[in-house]
XYZ file of C-alpha atoms in Angstrom:
278
model
C -0.141 0.213 0.235
C 1.477 3.558 -1.546
C 1.889 6.287 1.329
C -0.836 7.591 -0.537
C -3.736 4.734 0.131
C -1.903 4.595 3.728
C -2.450 8.228 4.870
C 0.956 7.638 6.533
C 1.171 10.654 8.132
C -2.441 12.198 8.269
C -2.180 14.704 5.975
C -5.364 16.953 5.366
C -6.508 15.829 1.872
C -7.047 18.563 -0.326
C -10.959 19.894 -0.472
C -12.009 20.282 -3.703
C -11.053 17.899 -7.067
C -8.032 19.149 -9.146
C -9.873 20.171 -12.794
C -8.996 22.097 -15.989
C -10.339 24.977 -17.420
C -9.753 26.052 -21.237
C -6.877 23.367 -20.638
C -5.616 24.150 -18.047
C -4.992 23.320 -14.323
C -5.193 25.286 -10.925
C -2.868 23.458 -8.800
C -2.488 23.906 -5.174
C 1.611 24.473 -3.828
C -0.696 23.661 -0.179
C 1.776 25.250 1.753
C -0.156 28.557 4.510
C 1.699 31.839 2.485
C 3.681 33.158 4.993
C 3.004 36.890 3.638
C -0.410 38.097 4.652
C -1.179 40.554 2.175
C -3.849 43.213 3.496
C -6.260 41.849 0.487
C -5.835 38.949 0.448
C -9.581 36.419 -0.255
C -7.327 33.278 -0.398
C -6.773 32.694 3.606
C -10.500 31.668 4.027
C -9.408 27.738 4.679
C -11.804 27.305 1.394
C -9.251 28.059 -1.031
C -5.970 27.369 1.069
C -6.632 24.172 3.495
C -5.568 25.222 7.031
C -4.223 22.750 7.733
C -1.026 21.599 5.076
C -1.389 19.100 2.651
C 0.781 15.270 1.826
C 2.409 16.908 -1.443
C 1.949 13.098 -2.702
C -1.882 13.870 -2.232
C -1.384 17.186 -4.549
C 0.615 15.297 -6.895
C -1.790 12.837 -7.659
C -4.580 14.889 -8.157
C -2.473 15.900 -10.773
C -1.268 12.658 -12.221
C -5.166 11.812 -11.901
C -5.854 13.721 -15.215
C -6.348 12.642 -18.560
C -3.091 13.946 -20.465
C -4.529 15.124 -22.746
C -6.727 17.698 -21.453
C -4.608 20.369 -20.012
C -1.399 22.296 -21.943
C -0.580 23.841 -19.046
C 0.182 23.798 -15.128
C -0.551 27.325 -13.248
C 0.911 26.450 -9.678
C 0.142 28.491 -6.607
C -3.128 30.733 -6.602
C -3.077 28.908 -2.684
C -0.454 30.609 -1.164
C 3.352 30.914 -2.471
C 5.672 28.069 -4.182
C 8.431 29.966 -4.216
C 8.560 31.248 -1.100
C 7.013 27.817 -0.242
C 10.584 25.941 -0.949
C 10.529 22.420 0.526
C 7.176 21.978 -0.784
C 8.069 23.353 -4.370
C 11.743 20.964 -4.109
C 8.908 18.428 -3.766
C 5.688 18.583 -6.333
C 7.860 21.111 -9.381
C 9.778 17.551 -10.781
C 6.544 15.906 -10.265
C 4.528 18.618 -12.235
C 7.679 19.337 -15.159
C 7.453 15.716 -15.359
C 3.954 15.761 -16.975
C 5.748 17.332 -20.127
C 3.371 20.216 -19.758
C 3.977 24.551 -19.255
C 4.347 25.416 -14.519
C 3.749 28.648 -14.399
C 4.191 29.419 -11.017
C 2.851 32.527 -9.218
C 4.426 34.538 -6.799
C 5.719 37.299 -4.335
C 8.867 35.276 -3.517
C 12.274 35.601 -3.218
C 14.844 33.263 -4.551
C 18.295 31.705 -2.768
C 20.911 30.826 -5.505
C 20.261 27.748 -4.491
C 16.358 27.589 -5.225
C 17.648 29.542 -8.624
C 20.000 26.865 -9.939
C 16.590 24.257 -8.724
C 14.356 26.087 -11.208
C 17.362 26.575 -13.741
C 17.439 23.317 -13.320
C 13.574 22.428 -14.145
C 12.785 24.384 -16.308
C 15.566 22.890 -18.761
C 14.419 19.668 -17.824
C 11.454 19.556 -20.450
C 11.125 20.659 -23.587
C 7.824 23.472 -22.465
C 9.564 24.669 -19.349
C 8.280 26.895 -17.126
C 7.562 30.179 -16.281
C 6.664 33.040 -13.341
C 3.988 35.563 -12.733
C 5.728 38.189 -10.313
C 2.382 39.201 -8.467
C 3.201 43.141 -6.958
C -0.141 45.597 -6.681
C 1.882 48.469 -5.255
C 4.844 50.884 -5.362
C 5.545 52.629 -2.536
C 2.317 50.964 -0.522
C 3.661 48.356 -0.419
C 5.487 48.603 3.147
C 1.583 49.387 3.971
C -0.900 46.663 2.024
C 1.877 44.263 1.719
C 4.325 44.303 4.705
C 5.326 40.756 5.162
C 6.127 40.415 1.406
C 9.421 41.433 -0.622
C 10.042 44.619 -1.946
C 8.893 45.183 -5.138
C 12.135 45.713 -6.537
C 13.597 42.769 -4.806
C 10.363 40.215 -6.136
C 11.695 41.734 -9.973
C 14.638 41.596 -9.765
C 14.586 37.935 -8.806
C 12.466 37.056 -12.392
C 15.474 39.260 -13.834
C 18.231 36.929 -12.335
C 16.333 34.002 -13.616
C 15.414 35.052 -16.575
C 18.561 36.264 -17.254
C 20.451 32.993 -15.770
C 18.502 30.682 -16.612
C 16.290 31.982 -19.574
C 12.941 31.891 -17.296
C 10.929 34.098 -18.249
C 8.218 36.339 -16.216
C 5.926 38.738 -16.955
C 4.927 41.436 -14.017
C 1.528 40.626 -12.841
C -0.708 43.853 -11.717
C -2.687 41.327 -9.842
C -5.381 42.511 -8.232
C -5.673 45.854 -9.217
C -6.461 47.713 -5.979
C -8.963 51.557 -6.181
C -6.238 52.974 -2.920
C -3.591 52.456 -5.187
C -2.418 55.428 -7.187
C -1.950 54.795 -10.743
C 1.720 56.171 -10.987
C 2.460 53.190 -8.996
C 1.587 51.100 -11.007
C 3.082 52.977 -14.090
C 5.957 52.513 -11.949
C 6.412 48.722 -11.951
C 5.474 49.005 -15.800
C 8.661 51.128 -16.674
C 10.661 48.209 -13.492
C 9.361 45.759 -15.724
C 10.485 46.552 -19.080
C 13.606 47.283 -17.664
C 14.010 44.336 -16.522
C 13.069 41.948 -19.126
C 9.316 41.023 -18.179
C 7.504 39.818 -21.147
C 4.255 41.411 -20.557
C 2.225 42.670 -18.039
C -1.247 41.143 -17.295
C -3.907 42.777 -14.932
C -7.384 41.119 -12.991
C -9.250 41.801 -10.831
C -9.831 41.808 -7.496
C -11.457 39.762 -5.531
C -13.611 40.658 -1.957
C -15.080 37.955 0.461
C -19.439 38.241 0.447
C -18.996 39.750 3.695
C -16.111 42.542 2.963
C -13.649 41.130 5.847
C -10.449 41.177 3.025
C -11.166 45.064 2.782
C -12.645 46.053 5.606
C -9.072 48.041 6.241
C -10.036 50.275 3.146
C -13.377 53.474 3.248
C -14.259 51.387 -0.040
C -17.323 49.695 -0.225
C -18.473 47.406 -2.903
C -21.976 46.662 -1.864
C -23.060 46.955 -5.533
C -21.720 44.468 -6.564
C -23.148 40.927 -6.103
C -21.270 37.934 -4.494
C -20.799 35.283 -7.603
C -19.337 32.090 -8.317
C -16.668 32.951 -9.960
C -15.165 29.911 -12.042
C -11.322 29.216 -12.560
C -11.396 28.472 -8.904
C -12.014 23.843 -8.168
C -13.244 24.953 -4.342
C -16.464 25.877 -4.891
C -16.493 29.987 -3.923
C -18.268 33.064 -4.342
C -16.432 36.316 -4.361
C -17.411 39.660 -5.163
C -15.589 40.568 -8.963
C -14.198 44.219 -9.477
C -13.105 45.921 -12.168
C -12.841 49.100 -13.976
C -12.349 48.933 -17.531
C -11.022 52.533 -17.861
C -8.081 51.738 -15.142
C -6.813 48.897 -17.435
C -8.130 51.085 -20.381
C -5.187 54.035 -18.884
C -2.332 51.542 -17.587
C -2.354 49.586 -21.330
C -2.242 53.050 -22.885
C 1.038 53.385 -20.721
C 2.386 49.993 -21.635
C 2.361 50.876 -25.221
C 3.907 53.861 -24.892
C 7.044 51.991 -23.469
C 6.387 49.166 -26.380
C 5.563 46.769 -23.585
C 2.543 44.329 -24.131
C -0.079 44.205 -21.989
C -2.560 41.255 -21.542
C -5.659 41.485 -20.009
C -6.064 38.137 -19.140
C -3.894 35.184 -17.975
C -4.151 33.046 -21.133
C -3.009 35.653 -23.540
C 0.131 35.928 -20.969
C 0.599 32.001 -21.204
C 0.757 31.756 -24.651
C 3.257 34.365 -24.825
C 5.501 32.924 -21.621
C 5.175 29.758 -23.611
C 6.135 31.458 -27.184
C 9.626 32.412 -24.722
C 10.301 28.863 -23.679
C 9.781 27.405 -27.616
C 12.102 30.367 -29.011
């Protein structure tokens, strides 16, 4: 009997079944995020389990997916894989062994040893790996993301991985926070463009139905009803906040830099995969 079947260690089971959407599968790192960003919607015990899940259980869930049903694994919607290096070192080899492209979402920084490991993983599969470097602000970061590496350090880590190992990355301006001025986002676009990012991608702010993850602000979102999000394997409902006019301003600024700008992860992933093939 395998450790998975025997339940050795009595680790928590995944509270949901992994599913494929648009030929992508979201895979959890299954470790609590250490950063505690004030706007986080995932720290609720539903998307991110309160107890660590055995990495073998996560890998087994991926192995159960039909091989021809998906092309991309997106790792880390529940926590931060780079900040959970021990778990990442166990899980990532299993994911790249599928032969799929693996995209890692992170706010973390990597040691030289971890960068070498990521480079080895990138070279071990023809489709490679890539990073979504999540940054929401520049000057406001000490207040909004107080336990998170500075935006400059995050981008520097990604730039170093790109230079050392050819791992491409995008700047992920997710979520767009109403309290953050456009000027901070323009600064992020400047730095990402100057440091080798393939593109920028944006996305909505998700507010919990009771508004608790945005209680630190004075904004009210009661006029937007909670809806079931389609990307999550867990049955969760959030208020989806998206400012199309603001996204257009960011797109125009990015285009003035000659910097690709995407409104969806799907488009950004296509560009990252083109980089790894190149």
